mmCIF file of C-alpha atoms and ligand atoms in Angstrom:
data_model
loop_
_atom_site.group_PDB
_atom_site.id
_atom_site.type_symbol
_atom_site.label_atom_id
_atom_site.label_comp_id
_atom_site.label_asym_id
_atom_site.label_seq_id
_atom_site.Cartn_x
_atom_site.Cartn_y
_atom_site.Cartn_z
ATOM 1 C CA UNK A 1 -51.852 24.025 -19.670
ATOM 2 C CA UNK A 2 -52.889 27.386 -18.269
ATOM 3 C CA UNK A 3 -52.109 30.350 -20.554
ATOM 4 C CA UNK A 4 -49.765 33.111 -19.392
ATOM 5 C CA UNK A 5 -51.526 36.469 -19.599
ATOM 6 C CA UNK A 6 -49.354 39.577 -19.596
ATOM 7 C CA UNK A 7 -50.855 42.645 -17.938
ATOM 8 C CA UNK A 8 -49.315 46.050 -18.579
ATOM 9 C CA UNK A 9 -48.727 48.236 -15.544
ATOM 10 C CA UNK A 10 -47.812 51.747 -14.560
ATOM 11 C CA UNK A 11 -45.381 53.442 -12.212
ATOM 12 C CA UNK A 12 -46.368 54.842 -8.832
ATOM 13 C CA UNK A 13 -44.424 56.677 -6.209
ATOM 14 C CA UNK A 14 -45.560 55.650 -2.729
ATOM 15 C CA UNK A 15 -43.074 57.799 -0.849
ATOM 16 C CA UNK A 16 -39.488 59.011 -0.977
ATOM 17 C CA UNK A 17 -38.206 55.430 -0.754
ATOM 18 C CA UNK A 18 -40.714 53.439 -2.771
ATOM 19 C CA UNK A 19 -41.443 53.804 -6.469
ATOM 20 C CA UNK A 20 -42.349 51.055 -8.883
ATOM 21 C CA UNK A 21 -44.823 48.785 -10.633
ATOM 22 C CA UNK A 22 -48.544 49.240 -10.049
ATOM 23 C CA UNK A 23 -51.543 47.461 -11.498
ATOM 24 C CA UNK A 24 -54.992 47.229 -9.917
ATOM 25 C CA UNK A 25 -55.425 43.816 -8.335
ATOM 26 C CA UNK A 26 -58.783 43.308 -10.105
ATOM 27 C CA UNK A 27 -56.922 42.558 -13.362
ATOM 28 C CA UNK A 28 -54.721 39.755 -12.105
ATOM 29 C CA UNK A 29 -57.396 38.359 -9.805
ATOM 30 C CA UNK A 30 -59.717 38.167 -12.827
ATOM 31 C CA UNK A 31 -57.124 36.363 -14.948
ATOM 32 C CA UNK A 32 -56.462 33.890 -12.157
ATOM 33 C CA UNK A 33 -60.184 33.313 -11.495
ATOM 34 C CA UNK A 34 -60.715 32.543 -15.197
ATOM 35 C CA UNK A 35 -57.902 29.996 -15.484
ATOM 36 C CA UNK A 36 -54.861 32.021 -16.538
ATOM 37 C CA UNK A 37 -51.443 32.754 -15.044
ATOM 38 C CA UNK A 38 -51.136 36.545 -14.694
ATOM 39 C CA UNK A 39 -47.751 38.084 -15.465
ATOM 40 C CA UNK A 40 -47.342 41.776 -14.655
ATOM 41 C CA UNK A 41 -45.338 43.591 -17.338
ATOM 42 C CA UNK A 42 -43.343 46.568 -16.050
ATOM 43 C CA UNK A 43 -42.933 49.763 -18.054
ATOM 44 C CA UNK A 44 -39.717 49.084 -19.939
ATOM 45 C CA UNK A 45 -37.892 50.045 -23.101
ATOM 46 C CA UNK A 46 -39.912 48.975 -26.171
ATOM 47 C CA UNK A 47 -37.485 46.160 -27.107
ATOM 48 C CA UNK A 48 -37.729 44.695 -23.596
ATOM 49 C CA UNK A 49 -41.507 44.948 -23.835
ATOM 50 C CA UNK A 50 -41.410 42.781 -26.980
ATOM 51 C CA UNK A 51 -39.251 40.125 -25.308
ATOM 52 C CA UNK A 52 -41.642 40.058 -22.353
ATOM 53 C CA UNK A 53 -44.580 39.615 -24.732
ATOM 54 C CA UNK A 54 -42.743 36.572 -26.139
ATOM 55 C CA UNK A 55 -43.294 34.982 -22.713
ATOM 56 C CA UNK A 56 -47.059 35.584 -22.862
ATOM 57 C CA UNK A 57 -49.915 33.769 -24.607
ATOM 58 C CA UNK A 58 -51.993 36.965 -24.654
ATOM 59 C CA UNK A 59 -51.828 40.493 -23.263
ATOM 60 C CA UNK A 60 -54.170 42.817 -21.374
ATOM 61 C CA UNK A 61 -53.417 46.504 -21.933
ATOM 62 C CA UNK A 62 -54.621 47.952 -18.646
ATOM 63 C CA UNK A 63 -56.035 51.306 -17.564
ATOM 64 C CA UNK A 64 -54.138 54.335 -16.324
ATOM 65 C CA UNK A 65 -52.842 57.701 -17.473
ATOM 66 C CA UNK A 66 -53.975 59.720 -20.476
ATOM 67 C CA UNK A 67 -52.099 58.948 -23.678
ATOM 68 C CA UNK A 68 -49.654 61.716 -24.615
ATOM 69 C CA UNK A 69 -51.351 63.590 -27.517
ATOM 70 C CA UNK A 70 -48.006 63.888 -29.331
ATOM 71 C CA UNK A 71 -48.545 60.240 -30.313
ATOM 72 C CA UNK A 72 -51.653 61.129 -32.309
ATOM 73 C CA UNK A 73 -50.448 64.481 -33.615
ATOM 74 C CA UNK A 74 -52.280 66.789 -31.185
ATOM 75 C CA UNK A 75 -51.295 69.496 -28.710
ATOM 76 C CA UNK A 76 -52.263 69.184 -25.020
ATOM 77 C CA UNK A 77 -55.769 70.313 -24.066
ATOM 78 C CA UNK A 78 -56.361 72.359 -20.865
ATOM 79 C CA UNK A 79 -57.951 69.369 -19.141
ATOM 80 C CA UNK A 80 -55.490 66.697 -20.226
ATOM 81 C CA UNK A 81 -54.519 64.509 -17.261
ATOM 82 C CA UNK A 82 -51.110 63.215 -16.119
ATOM 83 C CA UNK A 83 -48.958 61.497 -18.758
ATOM 84 C CA UNK A 84 -46.326 58.766 -18.822
ATOM 85 C CA UNK A 85 -44.844 58.888 -22.353
ATOM 86 C CA UNK A 86 -42.401 56.077 -21.615
ATOM 87 C CA UNK A 87 -45.359 53.765 -21.007
ATOM 88 C CA UNK A 88 -47.091 55.021 -24.178
ATOM 89 C CA UNK A 89 -44.009 54.249 -26.283
ATOM 90 C CA UNK A 90 -43.640 50.724 -24.918
ATOM 91 C CA UNK A 91 -47.352 49.952 -25.232
ATOM 92 C CA UNK A 92 -47.655 51.331 -28.772
ATOM 93 C CA UNK A 93 -44.812 49.013 -29.828
ATOM 94 C CA UNK A 94 -46.431 46.281 -27.715
ATOM 95 C CA UNK A 95 -49.805 46.562 -29.485
ATOM 96 C CA UNK A 96 -48.163 46.156 -32.884
ATOM 97 C CA UNK A 97 -46.080 43.246 -31.644
ATOM 98 C CA UNK A 98 -49.003 41.359 -30.086
ATOM 99 C CA UNK A 99 -51.001 41.727 -33.321
ATOM 100 C CA UNK A 100 -47.993 40.697 -35.436
ATOM 101 C CA UNK A 101 -47.462 37.631 -33.228
ATOM 102 C CA UNK A 102 -51.181 36.776 -33.612
ATOM 103 C CA UNK A 103 -51.720 36.651 -29.876
ATOM 104 C CA UNK A 104 -55.064 37.596 -28.288
ATOM 105 C CA UNK A 105 -55.298 41.149 -26.954
ATOM 106 C CA UNK A 106 -57.752 42.694 -24.507
ATOM 107 C CA UNK A 107 -57.469 46.463 -24.149
ATOM 108 C CA UNK A 108 -59.217 48.074 -21.210
ATOM 109 C CA UNK A 109 -59.969 51.810 -20.674
ATOM 110 C CA UNK A 110 -56.618 53.501 -21.392
ATOM 111 C CA UNK A 111 -55.887 50.245 -23.243
ATOM 112 C CA UNK A 112 -58.561 50.838 -25.918
ATOM 113 C CA UNK A 113 -57.135 54.343 -26.349
ATOM 114 C CA UNK A 114 -53.577 53.018 -26.754
ATOM 115 C CA UNK A 115 -54.852 50.392 -29.217
ATOM 116 C CA UNK A 116 -56.542 53.075 -31.327
ATOM 117 C CA UNK A 117 -53.576 55.475 -31.220
ATOM 118 C CA UNK A 118 -51.102 52.678 -32.025
ATOM 119 C CA UNK A 119 -53.109 51.837 -35.154
ATOM 120 C CA UNK A 120 -53.411 55.462 -36.299
ATOM 121 C CA UNK A 121 -56.511 56.798 -34.510
ATOM 122 C CA UNK A 122 -57.027 59.875 -32.315
ATOM 123 C CA UNK A 123 -58.686 60.709 -28.975
ATOM 124 C CA UNK A 124 -60.915 63.253 -27.311
ATOM 125 C CA UNK A 125 -58.634 64.574 -24.590
ATOM 126 C CA UNK A 126 -61.475 65.570 -22.260
ATOM 127 C CA UNK A 127 -65.084 64.554 -22.931
ATOM 128 C CA UNK A 128 -66.827 67.095 -20.635
ATOM 129 C CA UNK A 129 -65.227 70.025 -22.462
ATOM 130 C CA UNK A 130 -64.887 68.566 -25.983
ATOM 131 C CA UNK A 131 -68.021 66.452 -26.446
ATOM 132 C CA UNK A 132 -71.330 68.353 -26.132
ATOM 133 C CA UNK A 133 -74.084 66.476 -24.243
ATOM 134 C CA UNK A 134 -71.812 63.687 -23.129
ATOM 135 C CA UNK A 135 -73.136 61.344 -20.447
ATOM 136 C CA UNK A 136 -71.399 61.202 -17.101
ATOM 137 C CA UNK A 137 -68.488 58.959 -18.079
ATOM 138 C CA UNK A 138 -66.521 59.648 -14.886
ATOM 139 C CA UNK A 139 -68.973 58.007 -12.535
ATOM 140 C CA UNK A 140 -69.236 59.058 -8.913
ATOM 141 C CA UNK A 141 -70.430 55.573 -7.885
ATOM 142 C CA UNK A 142 -68.096 52.831 -6.698
ATOM 143 C CA UNK A 143 -65.855 51.251 -9.347
ATOM 144 C CA UNK A 144 -67.688 47.899 -9.709
ATOM 145 C CA UNK A 145 -71.153 49.467 -10.199
ATOM 146 C CA UNK A 146 -72.704 49.742 -13.668
ATOM 147 C CA UNK A 147 -73.884 53.250 -14.596
ATOM 148 C CA UNK A 148 -74.664 53.367 -18.339
ATOM 149 C CA UNK A 149 -75.650 51.187 -21.293
ATOM 150 C CA UNK A 150 -73.499 50.136 -24.233
ATOM 151 C CA UNK A 151 -75.164 49.069 -27.488
ATOM 152 C CA UNK A 152 -73.283 46.279 -29.248
ATOM 153 C CA UNK A 153 -72.860 45.864 -33.006
ATOM 154 C CA UNK A 154 -74.514 42.950 -34.791
ATOM 155 C CA UNK A 155 -72.241 39.961 -35.316
ATOM 156 C CA UNK A 156 -69.503 41.431 -33.152
ATOM 157 C CA UNK A 157 -67.375 39.227 -30.952
ATOM 158 C CA UNK A 158 -68.697 41.055 -27.874
ATOM 159 C CA UNK A 159 -72.320 40.461 -28.862
ATOM 160 C CA UNK A 160 -71.474 36.774 -29.227
ATOM 161 C CA UNK A 161 -69.804 36.597 -25.817
ATOM 162 C CA UNK A 162 -72.545 38.485 -23.977
ATOM 163 C CA UNK A 163 -75.481 37.012 -25.921
ATOM 164 C CA UNK A 164 -77.168 40.443 -25.784
ATOM 165 C CA UNK A 165 -77.419 43.546 -27.964
ATOM 166 C CA UNK A 166 -76.704 45.855 -25.043
ATOM 167 C CA UNK A 167 -74.956 45.606 -21.690
ATOM 168 C CA UNK A 168 -74.632 47.677 -18.535
ATOM 169 C CA UNK A 169 -71.118 48.964 -17.858
ATOM 170 C CA UNK A 170 -69.189 51.028 -15.362
ATOM 171 C CA UNK A 171 -67.516 54.208 -16.601
ATOM 172 C CA UNK A 172 -64.285 55.723 -15.316
ATOM 173 C CA UNK A 173 -62.893 57.716 -18.219
ATOM 174 C CA UNK A 174 -62.732 61.369 -19.242
ATOM 175 C CA UNK A 175 -61.203 60.585 -22.636
ATOM 176 C CA UNK A 176 -62.562 58.535 -25.538
ATOM 177 C CA UNK A 177 -61.835 57.470 -29.110
ATOM 178 C CA UNK A 178 -62.324 60.223 -31.701
ATOM 179 C CA UNK A 179 -61.100 59.171 -35.167
ATOM 180 C CA UNK A 180 -61.095 55.385 -35.214
ATOM 181 C CA UNK A 181 -58.150 53.571 -36.796
ATOM 182 C CA UNK A 182 -58.950 52.042 -40.207
ATOM 183 C CA UNK A 183 -58.294 48.504 -39.011
ATOM 184 C CA UNK A 184 -60.684 48.744 -36.049
ATOM 185 C CA UNK A 185 -64.444 48.277 -36.119
ATOM 186 C CA UNK A 186 -66.616 50.117 -33.593
ATOM 187 C CA UNK A 187 -68.630 47.399 -31.835
ATOM 188 C CA UNK A 188 -69.933 49.256 -28.768
ATOM 189 C CA UNK A 189 -71.376 52.753 -28.279
ATOM 190 C CA UNK A 190 -72.989 54.647 -25.409
ATOM 191 C CA UNK A 191 -76.327 56.434 -25.960
ATOM 192 C CA UNK A 192 -74.469 59.750 -26.448
ATOM 193 C CA UNK A 193 -72.472 58.210 -29.323
ATOM 194 C CA UNK A 194 -69.229 57.859 -27.351
ATOM 195 C CA UNK A 195 -67.264 54.822 -28.551
ATOM 196 C CA UNK A 196 -67.131 52.144 -25.863
ATOM 197 C CA UNK A 197 -65.766 49.099 -27.729
ATOM 198 C CA UNK A 198 -63.739 48.241 -30.830
ATOM 199 C CA UNK A 199 -62.561 45.020 -32.440
ATOM 200 C CA UNK A 200 -59.707 44.407 -34.858
ATOM 201 C CA UNK A 201 -60.639 42.814 -38.160
ATOM 202 C CA UNK A 202 -59.376 39.237 -38.298
ATOM 203 C CA UNK A 203 -59.645 35.861 -36.627
ATOM 204 C CA UNK A 204 -57.557 36.631 -33.516
ATOM 205 C CA UNK A 205 -59.320 37.965 -30.392
ATOM 206 C CA UNK A 206 -58.391 41.674 -30.398
ATOM 207 C CA UNK A 207 -60.951 43.610 -28.380
ATOM 208 C CA UNK A 208 -60.892 47.017 -26.728
ATOM 209 C CA UNK A 209 -63.446 48.184 -24.158
ATOM 210 C CA UNK A 210 -63.709 51.619 -22.589
ATOM 211 C CA UNK A 211 -65.224 50.306 -19.355
ATOM 212 C CA UNK A 212 -63.618 48.188 -16.620
ATOM 213 C CA UNK A 213 -64.819 44.556 -16.826
ATOM 214 C CA UNK A 214 -62.008 43.542 -14.450
ATOM 215 C CA UNK A 215 -63.799 45.415 -11.668
ATOM 216 C CA UNK A 216 -67.237 43.971 -12.532
ATOM 217 C CA UNK A 217 -66.632 40.239 -13.087
ATOM 218 C CA UNK A 218 -66.961 39.327 -9.434
ATOM 219 C CA UNK A 219 -70.628 40.323 -9.348
ATOM 220 C CA UNK A 220 -71.553 40.373 -13.051
ATOM 221 C CA UNK A 221 -71.597 37.018 -14.906
ATOM 222 C CA UNK A 222 -71.484 38.754 -18.309
ATOM 223 C CA UNK A 223 -68.202 40.486 -17.480
ATOM 224 C CA UNK A 224 -66.815 37.249 -16.124
ATOM 225 C CA UNK A 225 -67.796 35.666 -19.460
ATOM 226 C CA UNK A 226 -65.707 38.317 -21.256
ATOM 227 C CA UNK A 227 -62.664 37.607 -19.088
ATOM 228 C CA UNK A 228 -63.182 33.889 -19.457
ATOM 229 C CA UNK A 229 -63.567 34.150 -23.254
ATOM 230 C CA UNK A 230 -60.290 36.080 -23.483
ATOM 231 C CA UNK A 231 -58.316 33.685 -21.267
ATOM 232 C CA UNK A 232 -59.766 30.741 -23.173
ATOM 233 C CA UNK A 233 -58.755 32.260 -26.538
ATOM 234 C CA UNK A 234 -55.217 32.680 -25.175
ATOM 235 C CA UNK A 235 -55.199 29.039 -24.123
ATOM 236 C CA UNK A 236 -56.487 27.763 -27.450
ATOM 237 C CA UNK A 237 -54.200 29.894 -29.598
ATOM 238 C CA UNK A 238 -51.176 28.884 -27.485
ATOM 239 C CA UNK A 239 -52.078 25.204 -27.850
ATOM 240 C CA UNK A 240 -52.484 25.604 -31.619
ATOM 241 C CA UNK A 241 -49.022 27.208 -31.838
ATOM 242 C CA UNK A 242 -47.464 24.378 -29.806
ATOM 243 C CA UNK A 243 -48.735 21.837 -32.326
ATOM 244 C CA UNK A 244 -45.712 21.682 -34.618
ATOM 245 C CA UNK A 245 -46.691 20.873 -38.206
ATOM 246 C CA UNK A 246 -45.121 17.690 -39.588
ATOM 247 C CA UNK A 247 -42.776 18.448 -42.467
ATOM 248 C CA UNK A 248 -43.060 16.284 -45.555
HETATM 249 MN MN1 MN B 301 -68.391 55.339 -20.525
#
């Protein structure tokens, strides 16, 4: 049976008459191409978010707005971007709930930042002004194109999936992880030291990446392998849960 993969979304206002759910099509096309059923999760009240996660075998926390610094105890920096605190609240509860339910989690771009903040970490609010000698992390090239390297930690899940110690990635972020939550391990870094990937300690697939594999998989087999590995973990963990133990 194909696993159901929840994908968090944001709100957009198209015009005076149209306002609602938005998620880049690359996410749900990637899930579908790798054998999953994508289910777009709207921005809701936290309790609704948990009930929606009950319907999913795994969740992708997608990209989007900056995380409101109030959630990691900071004041807004001059170059902080647009915020959507309602989404932050739901996703912070969502991260905890997915981990508690032992469901696989893939956090992408804003997602890795939400994952870190939810677990007690902090963020750089604007790399160009807060991180001396940072690379160009807001690339001018098209979204699917790789622009910088990421070095992967030994024995990390990502190194296992990619079969390499370093990979080329795209880069569309002006924020990054600062203090890393105690329960996360840094498993990917750029050459300037900026954190590009983290993994949660434990047997369940819980991976955050700062780049956008969903926009690379179509032309990059390594990024397709990452999407496939995630969808497959969701499938296997859902099947394991459906196997009801026989009571003695
Ligand atoms: Mn980057």
